[in-house]
Amino acid sequence: MPLNTPSKRSRSAGFTLIELLVVISIIGILIGLLLPVLGNIRKDTRKVTCASNMRQIGLAFEAFKIDNKELMPVARYMPPPLLSADTDPPLHVALEDQLPLDGNGINAVWKCPDDDLVFDLSGSSYDYISAVGGQRLSDFFLIRMGVFSESQMVISRDFDNASVDIEDQDEPLELPARHLRRNNLWGDGHVGVVNLDG
């Protein structure tokens, strides 16, 4: 065998440049296919976490009602510094016995995973239909009149897609819509999804 002829063994010992580029291309295509799936998994995880938070808040409402003759907690619509027509304590304070706050005055249950503004500002991502406060839900006038049943009435939801006044600020804070499908806590304690896109 001549000295300058490469053996078959040395030719197959490594990848050629073309083979390497093909492998890199295939890996790139696979990553391109997986990224949207991973993004959707992250979104679904946040939705499930939000629903879990709302269920825990619903259980806190039930525990509060058991301890208070079936009365709903008296609390304001949103915590300060967001302005509210009522001056009652925030819901996360009214339900502190049921959902204790840590040394910094927070509890992660009150944070929607998609919220990067309202929770940091006020300690809660969720609003409260404060008109039901201090009464039995069954005595609330819209339920008593038959307009809604308890299972049809939202009592808490993500606070977004709104313009809200802030204490000591001239301009309102514009909150973007974070969801097209929003978890809501209903009067009978179940958590359900409402489509916001029509």
PDB file of C-alpha atoms in Angstrom:
ATOM      1  CA  MET A   1       0.000   0.000   0.000  1.00  0.00           C
ATOM      2  CA  PRO A   2       1.432   3.423  -0.934  1.00  0.00           C
ATOM      3  CA  LEU A   3       2.417   5.701   1.972  1.00  0.00           C
ATOM      4  CA  ASN A   4       0.326   8.721   0.947  1.00  0.00           C
ATOM      5  CA  THR A   5      -3.009   6.848   0.626  1.00  0.00           C
ATOM      6  CA  PRO A   6      -5.144   7.307   3.783  1.00  0.00           C
ATOM      7  CA  SER A   7      -6.516   4.113   5.228  1.00  0.00           C
ATOM      8  CA  LYS A   8     -10.264   3.529   5.598  1.00  0.00           C
ATOM      9  CA  ARG A   9      -9.804   3.521   9.320  1.00  0.00           C
ATOM     10  CA  SER A  10      -8.388   7.086   9.508  1.00  0.00           C
ATOM     11  CA  ARG A  11     -11.160   8.467   7.228  1.00  0.00           C
ATOM     12  CA  SER A  12     -13.985   7.207   9.449  1.00  0.00           C
ATOM     13  CA  ALA A  13     -12.393   8.179  12.767  1.00  0.00           C
ATOM     14  CA  GLY A  14     -14.084  11.635  12.949  1.00  0.00           C
ATOM     15  CA  PHE A  15     -16.892  13.749  11.579  1.00  0.00           C
ATOM     16  CA  THR A  16     -16.482  15.661   8.371  1.00  0.00           C
ATOM     17  CA  LEU A  17     -17.427  19.317   8.354  1.00  0.00           C
ATOM     18  CA  ILE A  18     -20.620  18.552   6.438  1.00  0.00           C
ATOM     19  CA  GLU A  19     -21.649  15.846   8.907  1.00  0.00           C
ATOM     20  CA  LEU A  20     -21.020  18.210  11.796  1.00  0.00           C
ATOM     21  CA  LEU A  21     -23.082  20.966  10.148  1.00  0.00           C
ATOM     22  CA  VAL A  22     -25.933  18.518   9.534  1.00  0.00           C
ATOM     23  CA  VAL A  23     -25.935  17.446  13.201  1.00  0.00           C
ATOM     24  CA  ILE A  24     -25.870  21.096  14.363  1.00  0.00           C
ATOM     25  CA  SER A  25     -28.742  21.902  11.974  1.00  0.00           C
ATOM     26  CA  ILE A  26     -30.833  19.021  13.306  1.00  0.00           C
ATOM     27  CA  ILE A  27     -30.185  20.119  16.889  1.00  0.00           C
ATOM     28  CA  GLY A  28     -31.172  23.683  15.940  1.00  0.00           C
ATOM     29  CA  ILE A  29     -34.424  22.477  14.369  1.00  0.00           C
ATOM     30  CA  LEU A  30     -35.242  20.387  17.449  1.00  0.00           C
ATOM     31  CA  ILE A  31     -34.590  23.345  19.738  1.00  0.00           C
ATOM     32  CA  GLY A  32     -36.777  25.510  17.499  1.00  0.00           C
ATOM     33  CA  LEU A  33     -39.576  22.973  17.832  1.00  0.00           C
ATOM     34  CA  LEU A  34     -39.183  22.627  21.602  1.00  0.00           C
ATOM     35  CA  LEU A  35     -39.041  26.311  22.585  1.00  0.00           C
ATOM     36  CA  PRO A  36     -42.728  27.063  21.888  1.00  0.00           C
ATOM     37  CA  VAL A  37     -43.703  23.892  23.749  1.00  0.00           C
ATOM     38  CA  LEU A  38     -41.596  24.924  26.749  1.00  0.00           C
ATOM     39  CA  GLY A  39     -43.138  28.406  26.638  1.00  0.00           C
ATOM     40  CA  ASN A  40     -46.621  26.872  26.705  1.00  0.00           C
ATOM     41  CA  ILE A  41     -45.633  24.597  29.580  1.00  0.00           C
ATOM     42  CA  ARG A  42     -44.433  27.649  31.524  1.00  0.00           C
ATOM     43  CA  LYS A  43     -47.733  29.462  30.824  1.00  0.00           C
ATOM     44  CA  ASP A  44     -49.742  26.425  31.885  1.00  0.00           C
ATOM     45  CA  THR A  45     -47.685  26.115  35.063  1.00  0.00           C
ATOM     46  CA  ARG A  46     -48.398  29.753  35.933  1.00  0.00           C
ATOM     47  CA  LYS A  47     -52.134  29.238  35.301  1.00  0.00           C
ATOM     48  CA  VAL A  48     -52.176  26.155  37.523  1.00  0.00           C
ATOM     49  CA  THR A  49     -50.267  28.023  40.254  1.00  0.00           C
ATOM     50  CA  CYS A  50     -52.713  30.932  40.021  1.00  0.00           C
ATOM     51  CA  ALA A  51     -55.687  28.547  40.237  1.00  0.00           C
ATOM     52  CA  SER A  52     -54.077  26.865  43.251  1.00  0.00           C
ATOM     53  CA  ASN A  53     -53.608  30.262  44.923  1.00  0.00           C
ATOM     54  CA  MET A  54     -57.248  31.131  44.279  1.00  0.00           C
ATOM     55  CA  ARG A  55     -58.381  27.770  45.732  1.00  0.00           C
ATOM     56  CA  GLN A  56     -56.357  28.456  48.891  1.00  0.00           C
ATOM     57  CA  ILE A  57     -57.947  31.887  49.162  1.00  0.00           C
ATOM     58  CA  GLY A  58     -61.352  30.221  48.700  1.00  0.00           C
ATOM     59  CA  LEU A  59     -60.562  27.826  51.552  1.00  0.00           C
ATOM     60  CA  ALA A  60     -59.520  30.817  53.674  1.00  0.00           C
ATOM     61  CA  PHE A  61     -62.924  32.423  52.961  1.00  0.00           C
ATOM     62  CA  GLU A  62     -64.662  29.217  54.072  1.00  0.00           C
ATOM     63  CA  ALA A  63     -62.590  29.016  57.266  1.00  0.00           C
ATOM     64  CA  PHE A  64     -63.309  32.698  57.973  1.00  0.00           C
ATOM     65  CA  LYS A  65     -67.040  32.137  57.465  1.00  0.00           C
ATOM     66  CA  ILE A  66     -67.043  29.142  59.823  1.00  0.00           C
ATOM     67  CA  ASP A  67     -65.422  31.290  62.521  1.00  0.00           C
ATOM     68  CA  ASN A  68     -67.725  34.289  61.881  1.00  0.00           C
ATOM     69  CA  LYS A  69     -71.309  32.999  61.611  1.00  0.00           C
ATOM     70  CA  GLU A  70     -71.079  32.647  57.802  1.00  0.00           C
ATOM     71  CA  LEU A  71     -70.277  36.349  57.361  1.00  0.00           C
ATOM     72  CA  MET A  72     -67.887  37.371  54.591  1.00  0.00           C
ATOM     73  CA  PRO A  73     -64.789  39.337  55.634  1.00  0.00           C
ATOM     74  CA  VAL A  74     -64.993  43.106  55.654  1.00  0.00           C
ATOM     75  CA  ALA A  75     -62.157  44.269  53.409  1.00  0.00           C
ATOM     76  CA  ARG A  76     -61.461  46.867  50.778  1.00  0.00           C
ATOM     77  CA  TYR A  77     -61.546  46.263  47.030  1.00  0.00           C
ATOM     78  CA  MET A  78     -57.756  46.592  46.652  1.00  0.00           C
ATOM     79  CA  PRO A  79     -54.996  47.242  49.204  1.00  0.00           C
ATOM     80  CA  PRO A  80     -53.240  50.589  49.518  1.00  0.00           C
ATOM     81  CA  PRO A  81     -51.585  52.429  47.887  1.00  0.00           C
ATOM     82  CA  LEU A  82     -54.263  51.619  45.278  1.00  0.00           C
ATOM     83  CA  LEU A  83     -57.181  53.895  46.035  1.00  0.00           C
ATOM     84  CA  SER A  84     -60.422  52.226  47.006  1.00  0.00           C
ATOM     85  CA  ALA A  85     -63.822  53.695  47.825  1.00  0.00           C
ATOM     86  CA  ASP A  86     -63.714  51.915  51.179  1.00  0.00           C
ATOM     87  CA  THR A  87     -61.238  52.330  54.018  1.00  0.00           C
ATOM     88  CA  ASP A  88     -61.465  48.808  55.395  1.00  0.00           C
ATOM     89  CA  PRO A  89     -58.335  46.682  55.816  1.00  0.00           C
ATOM     90  CA  PRO A  90     -56.995  44.850  52.755  1.00  0.00           C
ATOM     91  CA  LEU A  91     -58.289  41.321  52.188  1.00  0.00           C
ATOM     92  CA  HIS A  92     -54.897  39.743  52.856  1.00  0.00           C
ATOM     93  CA  VAL A  93     -54.970  41.417  56.287  1.00  0.00           C
ATOM     94  CA  ALA A  94     -58.628  40.486  56.961  1.00  0.00           C
ATOM     95  CA  LEU A  95     -57.778  36.832  56.210  1.00  0.00           C
ATOM     96  CA  GLU A  96     -54.434  36.854  58.048  1.00  0.00           C
ATOM     97  CA  ASP A  97     -55.604  34.262  60.609  1.00  0.00           C
ATOM     98  CA  GLN A  98     -56.437  31.885  57.757  1.00  0.00           C
ATOM     99  CA  LEU A  99     -53.467  32.770  55.501  1.00  0.00           C
ATOM    100  CA  PRO A 100     -50.705  34.037  57.817  1.00  0.00           C
ATOM    101  CA  LEU A 101     -48.269  36.640  56.551  1.00  0.00           C
ATOM    102  CA  ASP A 102     -44.531  36.255  57.023  1.00  0.00           C
ATOM    103  CA  GLY A 103     -42.242  38.693  58.844  1.00  0.00           C
ATOM    104  CA  ASN A 104     -42.267  40.980  55.807  1.00  0.00           C
ATOM    105  CA  GLY A 105     -46.077  41.152  55.767  1.00  0.00           C
ATOM    106  CA  ILE A 106     -46.521  38.980  52.666  1.00  0.00           C
ATOM    107  CA  ASN A 107     -47.821  35.545  51.738  1.00  0.00           C
ATOM    108  CA  ALA A 108     -46.998  34.121  48.293  1.00  0.00           C
ATOM    109  CA  VAL A 109     -50.567  32.809  47.948  1.00  0.00           C
ATOM    110  CA  TRP A 110     -51.627  36.402  47.226  1.00  0.00           C
ATOM    111  CA  LYS A 111     -49.287  36.665  44.208  1.00  0.00           C
ATOM    112  CA  CYS A 112     -50.408  35.746  40.709  1.00  0.00           C
ATOM    113  CA  PRO A 113     -47.360  34.267  38.925  1.00  0.00           C
ATOM    114  CA  ASP A 114     -48.018  36.547  35.931  1.00  0.00           C
ATOM    115  CA  ASP A 115     -48.150  39.690  38.075  1.00  0.00           C
ATOM    116  CA  ASP A 116     -44.932  41.676  38.286  1.00  0.00           C
ATOM    117  CA  LEU A 117     -46.490  44.959  39.406  1.00  0.00           C
ATOM    118  CA  VAL A 118     -49.624  44.885  41.582  1.00  0.00           C
ATOM    119  CA  PHE A 119     -48.392  42.408  44.210  1.00  0.00           C
ATOM    120  CA  ASP A 120     -45.115  44.281  44.704  1.00  0.00           C
ATOM    121  CA  LEU A 121     -47.062  47.513  45.041  1.00  0.00           C
ATOM    122  CA  SER A 122     -49.863  46.358  47.340  1.00  0.00           C
ATOM    123  CA  GLY A 123     -49.226  42.856  48.702  1.00  0.00           C
ATOM    124  CA  SER A 124     -51.999  41.212  46.663  1.00  0.00           C
ATOM    125  CA  SER A 125     -52.561  40.464  42.980  1.00  0.00           C
ATOM    126  CA  TYR A 126     -56.264  39.813  43.550  1.00  0.00           C
ATOM    127  CA  ASP A 127     -59.207  42.144  44.071  1.00  0.00           C
ATOM    128  CA  TYR A 128     -62.232  41.530  46.288  1.00  0.00           C
ATOM    129  CA  ILE A 129     -65.865  42.328  45.672  1.00  0.00           C
ATOM    130  CA  SER A 130     -66.075  44.304  48.886  1.00  0.00           C
ATOM    131  CA  ALA A 131     -69.847  44.843  48.594  1.00  0.00           C
ATOM    132  CA  VAL A 132     -70.338  41.350  50.073  1.00  0.00           C
ATOM    133  CA  GLY A 133     -68.255  42.163  53.171  1.00  0.00           C
ATOM    134  CA  GLY A 134     -69.894  41.802  56.575  1.00  0.00           C
ATOM    135  CA  GLN A 135     -72.886  39.802  55.354  1.00  0.00           C
ATOM    136  CA  ARG A 136     -73.779  36.259  54.451  1.00  0.00           C
ATOM    137  CA  LEU A 137     -73.229  35.671  50.773  1.00  0.00           C
ATOM    138  CA  SER A 138     -76.766  34.262  50.513  1.00  0.00           C
ATOM    139  CA  ASP A 139     -78.066  37.621  51.813  1.00  0.00           C
ATOM    140  CA  PHE A 140     -76.242  39.679  49.176  1.00  0.00           C
ATOM    141  CA  PHE A 141     -78.975  41.550  47.299  1.00  0.00           C
ATOM    142  CA  LEU A 142     -78.082  40.256  43.800  1.00  0.00           C
ATOM    143  CA  ILE A 143     -78.168  36.666  45.059  1.00  0.00           C
ATOM    144  CA  ARG A 144     -81.281  37.228  47.143  1.00  0.00           C
ATOM    145  CA  MET A 145     -83.051  38.738  44.089  1.00  0.00           C
ATOM    146  CA  GLY A 146     -82.076  35.726  41.971  1.00  0.00           C
ATOM    147  CA  VAL A 147     -79.814  37.663  39.585  1.00  0.00           C
ATOM    148  CA  PHE A 148     -76.928  35.347  40.474  1.00  0.00           C
ATOM    149  CA  SER A 149     -76.429  32.178  42.419  1.00  0.00           C
ATOM    150  CA  GLU A 150     -73.371  31.851  44.643  1.00  0.00           C
ATOM    151  CA  SER A 151     -71.751  29.679  41.977  1.00  0.00           C
ATOM    152  CA  GLN A 152     -72.258  32.465  39.377  1.00  0.00           C
ATOM    153  CA  MET A 153     -70.851  35.347  41.398  1.00  0.00           C
ATOM    154  CA  VAL A 154     -67.162  36.201  41.250  1.00  0.00           C
ATOM    155  CA  ILE A 155     -65.842  37.341  44.613  1.00  0.00           C
ATOM    156  CA  SER A 156     -62.136  37.596  43.746  1.00  0.00           C
ATOM    157  CA  ARG A 157     -59.998  37.659  40.594  1.00  0.00           C
ATOM    158  CA  ASP A 158     -56.726  38.927  39.174  1.00  0.00           C
ATOM    159  CA  PHE A 159     -56.507  42.686  39.307  1.00  0.00           C
ATOM    160  CA  ASP A 160     -55.350  43.730  35.853  1.00  0.00           C
ATOM    161  CA  ASN A 161     -56.605  45.436  32.695  1.00  0.00           C
ATOM    162  CA  ALA A 162     -57.506  48.574  34.631  1.00  0.00           C
ATOM    163  CA  SER A 163     -56.637  52.176  35.243  1.00  0.00           C
ATOM    164  CA  VAL A 164     -56.261  52.757  38.974  1.00  0.00           C
ATOM    165  CA  ASP A 165     -55.517  55.793  41.096  1.00  0.00           C
ATOM    166  CA  ILE A 166     -52.561  55.593  43.455  1.00  0.00           C
ATOM    167  CA  GLU A 167     -52.294  57.495  46.732  1.00  0.00           C
ATOM    168  CA  ASP A 168     -50.270  60.707  46.395  1.00  0.00           C
ATOM    169  CA  GLN A 169     -49.931  60.416  42.600  1.00  0.00           C
ATOM    170  CA  ASP A 170     -51.594  62.653  40.033  1.00  0.00           C
ATOM    171  CA  GLU A 171     -51.564  60.173  37.171  1.00  0.00           C
ATOM    172  CA  PRO A 172     -53.412  56.846  37.331  1.00  0.00           C
ATOM    173  CA  LEU A 173     -51.496  53.611  36.982  1.00  0.00           C
ATOM    174  CA  GLU A 174     -52.374  51.718  33.798  1.00  0.00           C
ATOM    175  CA  LEU A 175     -52.414  47.977  34.417  1.00  0.00           C
ATOM    176  CA  PRO A 176     -52.130  45.846  31.277  1.00  0.00           C
ATOM    177  CA  ALA A 177     -54.231  42.761  30.651  1.00  0.00           C
ATOM    178  CA  ARG A 178     -52.075  39.787  31.623  1.00  0.00           C
ATOM    179  CA  HIS A 179     -54.479  37.068  30.584  1.00  0.00           C
ATOM    180  CA  LEU A 180     -56.867  36.018  27.853  1.00  0.00           C
ATOM    181  CA  ARG A 181     -58.139  33.317  30.197  1.00  0.00           C
ATOM    182  CA  ARG A 182     -58.459  34.452  33.792  1.00  0.00           C
ATOM    183  CA  ASN A 183     -58.932  32.380  36.933  1.00  0.00           C
ATOM    184  CA  ASN A 184     -61.754  33.631  39.115  1.00  0.00           C
ATOM    185  CA  LEU A 185     -62.873  32.649  42.610  1.00  0.00           C
ATOM    186  CA  TRP A 186     -66.633  32.194  42.726  1.00  0.00           C
ATOM    187  CA  GLY A 187     -68.944  32.549  45.704  1.00  0.00           C
ATOM    188  CA  ASP A 188     -69.383  28.827  46.228  1.00  0.00           C
ATOM    189  CA  GLY A 189     -65.596  28.415  46.515  1.00  0.00           C
ATOM    190  CA  HIS A 190     -64.822  26.944  43.105  1.00  0.00           C
ATOM    191  CA  VAL A 191     -62.196  28.400  40.813  1.00  0.00           C
ATOM    192  CA  GLY A 192     -63.184  28.766  37.177  1.00  0.00           C
ATOM    193  CA  VAL A 193     -61.790  30.298  34.048  1.00  0.00           C
ATOM    194  CA  VAL A 194     -63.341  33.202  32.162  1.00  0.00           C
ATOM    195  CA  ASN A 195     -62.290  33.899  28.578  1.00  0.00           C
ATOM    196  CA  LEU A 196     -61.513  37.573  28.053  1.00  0.00           C
ATOM    197  CA  ASP A 197     -60.925  37.384  24.303  1.00  0.00           C
ATOM    198  CA  GLY A 198     -64.561  37.257  23.308  1.00  0.00           C
TER     199      GLY A 198
END
